[in-house]
Amino acid sequence: MSFKGQHILSVNQFDLDSIQSIFQVAHSMEPYASRHKRTKVLDGAILGNLFFESSTRTRVSFGCAFNLLGGEVRETTGMQSSALAKGESLFDTARVLSSYSDVIAMRHPQAGSVAEFAEGSRVPVINGGDGANEHPTQALLDLFTIEKELAASGQSVDGMHIAMVGDLKFGRTVHSLAKLLCLYKNIRFTLISPKELAMPDSVLAAIDNAGHQVEICDALEGKLGADIVYQTRVQEERFSSQDEANLYRGKFRLNQDIYTKHCKSNTVIMHPLPRDSRVDANELDNDLNLNPNLAIFRQADNGVLVRMALFALTLGVEHLISKYDCDVPWYTTKSSITSI
Amino acid sequence: MSFKGQHILSVNQFDLDSIQSIFQVAHSMEPYASRHKRTKVLDGAILGNLFFESSTRTRVSFGCAFNLLGGEVRETTGMQSSALAKGESLFDTARVLSSYSDVIAMRHPQAGSVAEFAEGSRVPVINGGDGANEHPTQALLDLFTIEKELAASGQSVDGMHIAMVGDLKFGRTVHSLAKLLCLYKNIRFTLISPKELAMPDSVLAAIDNAGHQVEICDALEGKLGADIVYQTRVQEERFSSQDEANLYRGKFRLNQDIYTKHCKSNTVIMHPLPRDSRVDANELDNDLNLNPNLAIFRQADNGVLVRMALFALTLGVEHLISKYDCDVPWYTTKSSITSI
Amino acid sequence: MSFKGQHILSVNQFDLDSIQSIFQVAHSMEPYASRHKRTKVLDGAILGNLFFESSTRTRVSFGCAFNLLGGEVRETTGMQSSALAKGESLFDTARVLSSYSDVIAMRHPQAGSVAEFAEGSRVPVINGGDGANEHPTQALLDLFTIEKELAASGQSVDGMHIAMVGDLKFGRTVHSLAKLLCLYKNIRFTLISPKELAMPDSVLAAIDNAGHQVEICDALEGKLGADIVYQTRVQEERFSSQDEANLYRGKFRLNQDIYTKHCKSNTVIMHPLPRDSRVDANELDNDLNLNPNLAIFRQADNGVLVRMALFALTLGVEHLISKYDCDVPWYTTKSSITSI
C-alpha cells in the first residue's frame, strides 16, 4: 500500500504490511525527535492544523511533528472562529482551507466529520479524532509503543497478553487499539471494567473472529499479570446511579503497591493521557512515576514519531528525509533522556 | 505608484495602474501557490497576523500567503486576549506590536480602526476588514477573479455585464467591488435585491459618475444573462417585518435549474464565501458544484495570490521572488487541479 | 554562571555578573531586531509558547524573539484548551509538552506554577509570569532599559535616583525591579503611592539591606526630580472605599505639563504597559508621546532583545549567532527609527 496522497481516516484502512511500513518510518524519525540531527525535507510545506475541538496534546504533537520535518503550521482552533458556524458545509470548508495547505490534520467533535471533510479536500487529510468515532493516530502510537516496549524484553506483539482496564465502553482508544490488534496472532485479552462500562459486543466479536483469547472481569485482583496493562479513566457520571458508582469506587486504581502485588516485574503500564492526578481520581497514582515500566510519557514521545511518519508517507518524502539533513547547533538534553 | 512601505487600507487608494501592478505580481505567484516551485524571499520575515475579530478564511489566507513567500507568522486572535480590553489605545497597540513584525495584516470589528492603528505602526499594515467599512483585499481578489475568468473567454473587464444579487445594502464586498469597477469603462450593472436591501445611493452615484449603465430590480427572472453573477447572502433578520421577509423568501436563490433557464452558458458565478449550505438558506445550491462556471473556490485560491502580491509589493521584493527559488520535494496534487 | 540548559524562573537567581552576561548578549541582538541582518542559528528549533493566561504583548514578544533567531513557535493559549482542566498535573503536562519543543516560555495565573512545571520539563523553561509571583523577563527588560537610557546621558545604574509611582502594593513589576536594583550601589528610591497601595515591607527591607536610600510619600509634587520615573496603574477597585479612591483621584497622573513643572529635562519615563489611554485613566497622558524621554515603547523593543538573549543563552548558542547570518532582502523602515 502506498500512502502518497492518501487520507488517514480510520484504523480499518490498515493491514499488517501498511502498519509495518509506518512503524519503520517512525523508527527512522527517532534521531530527529531526539535532536541528534534535523531535516529540512518539508521546508516550505504548510500543515493546516484544524482543531475544531480543543486538544492541546494532540494539536501540538501534530504541529511539532511537522516542524521537525522542516514545515510550517497554520492553525485553527475552536468552533466559534470558524465559518462552519455560519452554515458553511464541511465540503466548502475543506475546498477552501485545503487551498491554504499541503496536508491537513483535523479534529472535530462530530463522528464522520473528518471523512466528509476529506471528500472536499484537495490535499491529504489525517484524522486527529472525530468525536466518538475514530482517532487512528492514537491507536497507531499505542500499538507502536506496545511493539517497542515488548521488543525491549525480546517479545513480540504476536502472543502477548494485554489487560485493558477501566471504561471500556466509551474509551475510543481501547476500541481502536483492539481493532488493530486483530491483525496480529494469538493475543490474550483481559478486559477489566465495571459491568456498566464493558467492551462493546462489536469489538468483542472482532477479537473473537481474529481467534484471540478473551477474559472478562470486573476487578483487578489477580488479573494484572499481563505484558501490557492499558489503563483508562472511569468517570463517575458514566454510571446509572450513585450506588453503582460507589460500588466500583477505587476498584480500578493502579499504584506502586498494587503493581508490586499483582503485576509482573516487567509489566508495561500505558494510558492514553491526560491522566487525572487529583487525589480522588483513582486512576494511575503518581508514585508510579519512578517505575521504569510506566510508559505513558514514552507513548506521547512515540506519538510524534508516528505523526512524522504519516506526514512523510502521505507527502511521499519518506525516502528523502536524510537527504535534507542539517546540524543541530543548540544545546539539548533530549538525546540523553532514557527513562521517564 | 510604489507600494514599498505603504499601508493598504482602502480600495480608494488604487488607480488602474496600481491595480494592474498588483495583478501582474499576483499572476507571477501562481507557480508557488500551485507548488510547481517555492521561494524563500521572505525567509526570516515576520507577519503580525492580528485578527481582533474572528475570520478563519481570511486569517489563514494571509498566513498561508506569507508562508508561501518563505516568512513566519505570529498570530493574535480575539479581543479578550488583547490589551485593548485594558484601555490601551490603538496607537499604543500598534507601536508595540509593530515592533514584533515586518508587516501586519489586521482585522478589527470597528470601522476606521485599522487606519487608526496604521498611524502608530512602524511597519506596513494591510486592512483585513474593519467592520462595515473596508475589506480591500476581498475587493481586489474579486476583481482579479473577474478579470481572469473573463480572459478565459476572450473578454475584458471593460464592457462587461455584472449582476449583483442579494443583500446589496449591508454587503461590504459588493460596495468595494463596485467602487473598483468605477475605474473601468462601459460596465453594465444589474442590481437585484429586495427593495429594503438596495444598493446605497453613494455607490449608485459613483457608478453613475463613472458613466456606467445601471438597472435596478427586485427579482432574478430574466435578469441573469450577465457575464458575472455575484451572489450574496440575504439574511431574514435584515427585514423590518416577517411579512416583508416572507415576500422575498427564495426569490434570490440560485441553483442549476435556474442557471440553465436564466444564465448564459458561460456566466460566471461568484460569492464572497462562506456560503450557507443549509437547506433553507436559499443562497447557492450545492448542485452548482459540478458547474465549471462556479468560480467561488477559485476566488479563495485567487485571494492567496493577491495577498502574496501585496506582501511582496509592500516589502519591496516583487522583483526578487525567483532569485530565492527552491525545489518542492514533496508529492502534491495541487498543480493538476483545474476545475473546482 | 552558565545559563545552558537552565530554567529562568525568578529574579532571585541572578547576580550582577549573570545580568551583565545577559545584557551583553541582548545588546548584540540589536542588528537582528532592527533588521540590519538576520540569523538562522535556531533554524529548526521549536519554542513551546504556553500562555495559560492571556497576554498578547508578552506572548508575541517571546514568539518574535524566537523567530528572530530562526526558530519555530508552537503556541498554546487559554486554560480551557488544556488538559490541565481534566485534572492533569503540571508535572504530567510538562513531561508531555516538553517532548514537543526545545525550550518553553510559560505564563500561568497561579503563583509557583511555572517552577512546578519546570520540575517535570525536559527542556529549559522561561517564566513569562506566574500570577502575583514573578515575571523575571519584565524585570530584566526594565533594568536593561534603565541602564541603556542612563548610558545615553553618561550615567550608570549605580548612584541613580528612581521614582516609582502608583500602585506599589500589587504591582509585580516594581517589586521585581526593586529586587534587581538591590544588586547595585547607592540608589535613591522615591516611592510615591496612596497609603493603601504602599510598597510591601519585604521589598522595603531588601532595599534597606542593600544600603539604598528610600523616601516614601503619597503625592507627586516636588518628588519627580529623579533620573527615572517608573509609572504604574492605580486601579480604583484597589481601595477599601470610594471615599478613599476619590481622595487620590488624579493625584498620580503624569502629563507634559506636570513633566515640565516637576521633572528634570532628561527624566526618563517608564511604564510596564499596557497604558490605559482612556480619558479618565489618569495614568500617562498621550501628550507625552512627543516627549523624547518617554521610554515606554523602547521598553517593549528591549523586551525582544532580552528574550532573544535568554533563548540564546539557555540553548547555548550565544557565541554562534553571527555564524548563521543571512541577508535581509526586504524593505524595512525599522533600522532608521530612533525616537518613539
PDB file of N, CA and C in Angstrom, chain C residues 146-202:
ATOM      1  N   ILE C 146      16.663  50.882  31.761  1.00  0.00           N
ATOM      2  CA  ILE C 146      17.243  51.902  32.648  1.00  0.00           C
ATOM      3  C   ILE C 146      18.725  52.089  32.341  1.00  0.00           C
ATOM      4  N   GLU C 147      19.448  50.966  32.256  1.00  0.00           N
ATOM      5  CA  GLU C 147      20.890  51.052  32.002  1.00  0.00           C
ATOM      6  C   GLU C 147      21.186  51.758  30.682  1.00  0.00           C
ATOM      7  N   LYS C 148      20.392  51.402  29.652  1.00  0.00           N
ATOM      8  CA  LYS C 148      20.602  51.950  28.311  1.00  0.00           C
ATOM      9  C   LYS C 148      20.235  53.438  28.266  1.00  0.00           C
ATOM     10  N   GLU C 149      19.127  53.809  28.875  1.00  0.00           N
ATOM     11  CA  GLU C 149      18.681  55.206  28.853  1.00  0.00           C
ATOM     12  C   GLU C 149      19.658  56.082  29.629  1.00  0.00           C
ATOM     13  N   LEU C 150      20.123  55.588  30.775  1.00  0.00           N
ATOM     14  CA  LEU C 150      21.068  56.372  31.579  1.00  0.00           C
ATOM     15  C   LEU C 150      22.410  56.497  30.862  1.00  0.00           C
ATOM     16  N   ALA C 151      22.833  55.404  30.215  1.00  0.00           N
ATOM     17  CA  ALA C 151      24.117  55.424  29.498  1.00  0.00           C
ATOM     18  C   ALA C 151      24.122  56.521  28.433  1.00  0.00           C
ATOM     19  N   ALA C 152      22.928  56.783  27.838  1.00  0.00           N
ATOM     20  CA  ALA C 152      22.836  57.806  26.794  1.00  0.00           C
ATOM     21  C   ALA C 152      23.196  59.190  27.330  1.00  0.00           C
ATOM     22  N   SER C 153      23.011  59.398  28.642  1.00  0.00           N
ATOM     23  CA  SER C 153      23.434  60.677  29.218  1.00  0.00           C
ATOM     24  C   SER C 153      24.622  60.493  30.161  1.00  0.00           C
ATOM     25  N   GLY C 154      25.398  59.438  29.896  1.00  0.00           N
ATOM     26  CA  GLY C 154      26.659  59.253  30.617  1.00  0.00           C
ATOM     27  C   GLY C 154      26.527  58.794  32.057  1.00  0.00           C
ATOM     28  N   GLN C 155      25.339  58.359  32.442  1.00  0.00           N
ATOM     29  CA  GLN C 155      25.134  57.896  33.815  1.00  0.00           C
ATOM     30  C   GLN C 155      25.166  56.383  33.907  1.00  0.00           C
ATOM     31  N   SER C 156      25.264  55.868  35.129  1.00  0.00           N
ATOM     32  CA  SER C 156      25.163  54.426  35.329  1.00  0.00           C
ATOM     33  C   SER C 156      24.059  54.127  36.340  1.00  0.00           C
ATOM     34  N   VAL C 157      23.713  52.846  36.459  1.00  0.00           N
ATOM     35  CA  VAL C 157      22.672  52.449  37.403  1.00  0.00           C
ATOM     36  C   VAL C 157      23.117  52.747  38.839  1.00  0.00           C
ATOM     37  N   ASP C 158      24.376  52.431  39.144  1.00  0.00           N
ATOM     38  CA  ASP C 158      24.916  52.792  40.465  1.00  0.00           C
ATOM     39  C   ASP C 158      24.771  54.298  40.662  1.00  0.00           C
ATOM     40  N   GLY C 159      24.189  54.684  41.799  1.00  0.00           N
ATOM     41  CA  GLY C 159      24.080  56.109  42.104  1.00  0.00           C
ATOM     42  C   GLY C 159      22.884  56.822  41.522  1.00  0.00           C
ATOM     43  N   MET C 160      22.045  56.129  40.774  1.00  0.00           N
ATOM     44  CA  MET C 160      20.899  56.810  40.147  1.00  0.00           C
ATOM     45  C   MET C 160      19.765  57.045  41.147  1.00  0.00           C
ATOM     46  N   HIS C 161      18.820  57.851  40.712  1.00  0.00           N
ATOM     47  CA  HIS C 161      17.633  58.157  41.508  1.00  0.00           C
ATOM     48  C   HIS C 161      16.393  57.724  40.721  1.00  0.00           C
ATOM     49  N   ILE C 162      15.612  56.820  41.314  1.00  0.00           N
ATOM     50  CA  ILE C 162      14.403  56.344  40.631  1.00  0.00           C
ATOM     51  C   ILE C 162      13.166  56.643  41.478  1.00  0.00           C
ATOM     52  N   ALA C 163      12.125  57.167  40.826  1.00  0.00           N
ATOM     53  CA  ALA C 163      10.832  57.358  41.487  1.00  0.00           C
ATOM     54  C   ALA C 163       9.868  56.301  40.956  1.00  0.00           C
ATOM     55  N   MET C 164       9.295  55.530  41.853  1.00  0.00           N
ATOM     56  CA  MET C 164       8.280  54.542  41.457  1.00  0.00           C
ATOM     57  C   MET C 164       6.929  55.087  41.892  1.00  0.00           C
ATOM     58  N   VAL C 165       5.974  55.099  40.975  1.00  0.00           N
ATOM     59  CA  VAL C 165       4.735  55.831  41.195  1.00  0.00           C
ATOM     60  C   VAL C 165       3.518  54.942  40.952  1.00  0.00           C
ATOM     61  N   GLY C 166       2.522  55.035  41.843  1.00  0.00           N
ATOM     62  CA  GLY C 166       1.240  54.388  41.570  1.00  0.00           C
ATOM     63  C   GLY C 166       0.935  53.282  42.549  1.00  0.00           C
ATOM     64  N   ASP C 167       0.517  52.143  42.026  1.00  0.00           N
ATOM     65  CA  ASP C 167       0.163  51.007  42.867  1.00  0.00           C
ATOM     66  C   ASP C 167       1.424  50.193  43.128  1.00  0.00           C
ATOM     67  N   LEU C 168       2.078  50.460  44.241  1.00  0.00           N
ATOM     68  CA  LEU C 168       3.332  49.766  44.546  1.00  0.00           C
ATOM     69  C   LEU C 168       3.080  48.502  45.381  1.00  0.00           C
ATOM     70  N   LYS C 169       1.799  48.293  45.767  1.00  0.00           N
ATOM     71  CA  LYS C 169       1.476  47.118  46.580  1.00  0.00           C
ATOM     72  C   LYS C 169       1.263  45.881  45.701  1.00  0.00           C
ATOM     73  N   PHE C 170       0.456  46.042  44.654  1.00  0.00           N
ATOM     74  CA  PHE C 170       0.114  44.892  43.809  1.00  0.00           C
ATOM     75  C   PHE C 170       0.938  44.853  42.515  1.00  0.00           C
ATOM     76  N   GLY C 171       1.716  45.901  42.267  1.00  0.00           N
ATOM     77  CA  GLY C 171       2.471  45.976  41.013  1.00  0.00           C
ATOM     78  C   GLY C 171       3.665  45.029  41.034  1.00  0.00           C
ATOM     79  N   ARG C 172       3.468  43.859  40.427  1.00  0.00           N
ATOM     80  CA  ARG C 172       4.522  42.846  40.397  1.00  0.00           C
ATOM     81  C   ARG C 172       5.826  43.379  39.806  1.00  0.00           C
ATOM     82  N   THR C 173       5.704  44.238  38.788  1.00  0.00           N
ATOM     83  CA  THR C 173       6.915  44.680  38.087  1.00  0.00           C
ATOM     84  C   THR C 173       7.815  45.533  38.977  1.00  0.00           C
ATOM     85  N   VAL C 174       7.227  46.410  39.816  1.00  0.00           N
ATOM     86  CA  VAL C 174       8.082  47.247  40.661  1.00  0.00           C
ATOM     87  C   VAL C 174       8.771  46.439  41.758  1.00  0.00           C
ATOM     88  N   HIS C 175       8.097  45.390  42.236  1.00  0.00           N
ATOM     89  CA  HIS C 175       8.742  44.522  43.232  1.00  0.00           C
ATOM     90  C   HIS C 175       9.990  43.866  42.645  1.00  0.00           C
ATOM     91  N   SER C 176       9.814  43.274  41.470  1.00  0.00           N
ATOM     92  CA  SER C 176      10.920  42.532  40.857  1.00  0.00           C
ATOM     93  C   SER C 176      12.051  43.473  40.465  1.00  0.00           C
ATOM     94  N   LEU C 177      11.687  44.639  39.936  1.00  0.00           N
ATOM     95  CA  LEU C 177      12.716  45.609  39.552  1.00  0.00           C
ATOM     96  C   LEU C 177      13.487  46.073  40.787  1.00  0.00           C
ATOM     97  N   ALA C 178      12.758  46.338  41.875  1.00  0.00           N
ATOM     98  CA  ALA C 178      13.418  46.771  43.113  1.00  0.00           C
ATOM     99  C   ALA C 178      14.407  45.717  43.599  1.00  0.00           C
ATOM    100  N   LYS C 179      14.001  44.447  43.497  1.00  0.00           N
ATOM    101  CA  LYS C 179      14.908  43.367  43.922  1.00  0.00           C
ATOM    102  C   LYS C 179      16.189  43.366  43.090  1.00  0.00           C
ATOM    103  N   LEU C 180      16.032  43.519  41.766  1.00  0.00           N
ATOM    104  CA  LEU C 180      17.224  43.530  40.907  1.00  0.00           C
ATOM    105  C   LEU C 180      18.118  44.722  41.238  1.00  0.00           C
ATOM    106  N   LEU C 181      17.496  45.870  41.548  1.00  0.00           N
ATOM    107  CA  LEU C 181      18.283  47.076  41.833  1.00  0.00           C
ATOM    108  C   LEU C 181      19.068  46.927  43.135  1.00  0.00           C
ATOM    109  N   CYS C 182      18.672  45.973  43.987  1.00  0.00           N
ATOM    110  CA  CYS C 182      19.416  45.733  45.227  1.00  0.00           C
ATOM    111  C   CYS C 182      20.818  45.188  44.952  1.00  0.00           C
ATOM    112  N   LEU C 183      21.049  44.730  43.731  1.00  0.00           N
ATOM    113  CA  LEU C 183      22.384  44.248  43.359  1.00  0.00           C
ATOM    114  C   LEU C 183      23.334  45.410  43.055  1.00  0.00           C
ATOM    115  N   TYR C 184      22.778  46.613  42.908  1.00  0.00           N
ATOM    116  CA  TYR C 184      23.595  47.780  42.540  1.00  0.00           C
ATOM    117  C   TYR C 184      23.900  48.630  43.772  1.00  0.00           C
ATOM    118  N   LYS C 185      24.635  49.744  43.551  1.00  0.00           N
ATOM    119  CA  LYS C 185      25.100  50.563  44.697  1.00  0.00           C
ATOM    120  C   LYS C 185      24.468  51.953  44.751  1.00  0.00           C
ATOM    121  N   ASN C 186      24.232  52.419  45.969  1.00  0.00           N
ATOM    122  CA  ASN C 186      23.864  53.818  46.214  1.00  0.00           C
ATOM    123  C   ASN C 186      22.694  54.319  45.379  1.00  0.00           C
ATOM    124  N   ILE C 187      21.651  53.554  45.350  1.00  0.00           N
ATOM    125  CA  ILE C 187      20.475  54.002  44.604  1.00  0.00           C
ATOM    126  C   ILE C 187      19.523  54.732  45.535  1.00  0.00           C
ATOM    127  N   ARG C 188      18.912  55.798  44.986  1.00  0.00           N
ATOM    128  CA  ARG C 188      17.947  56.567  45.768  1.00  0.00           C
ATOM    129  C   ARG C 188      16.549  56.254  45.231  1.00  0.00           C
ATOM    130  N   PHE C 189      15.698  55.718  46.091  1.00  0.00           N
ATOM    131  CA  PHE C 189      14.318  55.376  45.723  1.00  0.00           C
ATOM    132  C   PHE C 189      13.360  56.431  46.262  1.00  0.00           C
ATOM    133  N   THR C 190      12.489  56.955  45.415  1.00  0.00           N
ATOM    134  CA  THR C 190      11.354  57.739  45.888  1.00  0.00           C
ATOM    135  C   THR C 190      10.100  56.938  45.555  1.00  0.00           C
ATOM    136  N   LEU C 191       9.386  56.503  46.598  1.00  0.00           N
ATOM    137  CA  LEU C 191       8.235  55.610  46.403  1.00  0.00           C
ATOM    138  C   LEU C 191       6.953  56.409  46.626  1.00  0.00           C
ATOM    139  N   ILE C 192       6.217  56.659  45.562  1.00  0.00           N
ATOM    140  CA  ILE C 192       5.049  57.531  45.601  1.00  0.00           C
ATOM    141  C   ILE C 192       3.793  56.699  45.352  1.00  0.00           C
ATOM    142  N   SER C 193       2.957  56.586  46.358  1.00  0.00           N
ATOM    143  CA  SER C 193       1.738  55.782  46.199  1.00  0.00           C
ATOM    144  C   SER C 193       0.702  56.215  47.214  1.00  0.00           C
ATOM    145  N   PRO C 194      -0.581  55.884  46.973  1.00  0.00           N
ATOM    146  CA  PRO C 194      -1.571  56.036  48.034  1.00  0.00           C
ATOM    147  C   PRO C 194      -1.122  55.182  49.220  1.00  0.00           C
ATOM    148  N   LYS C 195      -1.455  55.617  50.432  1.00  0.00           N
ATOM    149  CA  LYS C 195      -1.012  54.850  51.618  1.00  0.00           C
ATOM    150  C   LYS C 195      -1.504  53.409  51.552  1.00  0.00           C
ATOM    151  N   GLU C 196      -2.703  53.208  50.989  1.00  0.00           N
ATOM    152  CA  GLU C 196      -3.271  51.858  50.900  1.00  0.00           C
ATOM    153  C   GLU C 196      -2.518  50.958  49.925  1.00  0.00           C
ATOM    154  N   LEU C 197      -1.745  51.582  49.049  1.00  0.00           N
ATOM    155  CA  LEU C 197      -1.070  50.805  48.000  1.00  0.00           C
ATOM    156  C   LEU C 197       0.454  50.943  48.104  1.00  0.00           C
ATOM    157  N   ALA C 198       0.946  51.039  49.355  1.00  0.00           N
ATOM    158  CA  ALA C 198       2.377  51.250  49.568  1.00  0.00           C
ATOM    159  C   ALA C 198       3.197  49.997  49.263  1.00  0.00           C
ATOM    160  N   MET C 199       4.477  50.214  49.009  1.00  0.00           N
ATOM    161  CA  MET C 199       5.415  49.116  48.751  1.00  0.00           C
ATOM    162  C   MET C 199       5.427  48.170  49.954  1.00  0.00           C
ATOM    163  N   PRO C 200       5.357  46.856  49.730  1.00  0.00           N
ATOM    164  CA  PRO C 200       5.349  45.892  50.843  1.00  0.00           C
ATOM    165  C   PRO C 200       6.639  45.968  51.676  1.00  0.00           C
ATOM    166  N   ASP C 201       6.515  45.643  52.961  1.00  0.00           N
ATOM    167  CA  ASP C 201       7.652  45.715  53.877  1.00  0.00           C
ATOM    168  C   ASP C 201       8.827  44.851  53.432  1.00  0.00           C
ATOM    169  N   SER C 202       8.529  43.683  52.850  1.00  0.00           N
ATOM    170  CA  SER C 202       9.611  42.784  52.449  1.00  0.00           C
ATOM    171  C   SER C 202      10.510  43.439  51.403  1.00  0.00           C
TER     172      SER C 202
END
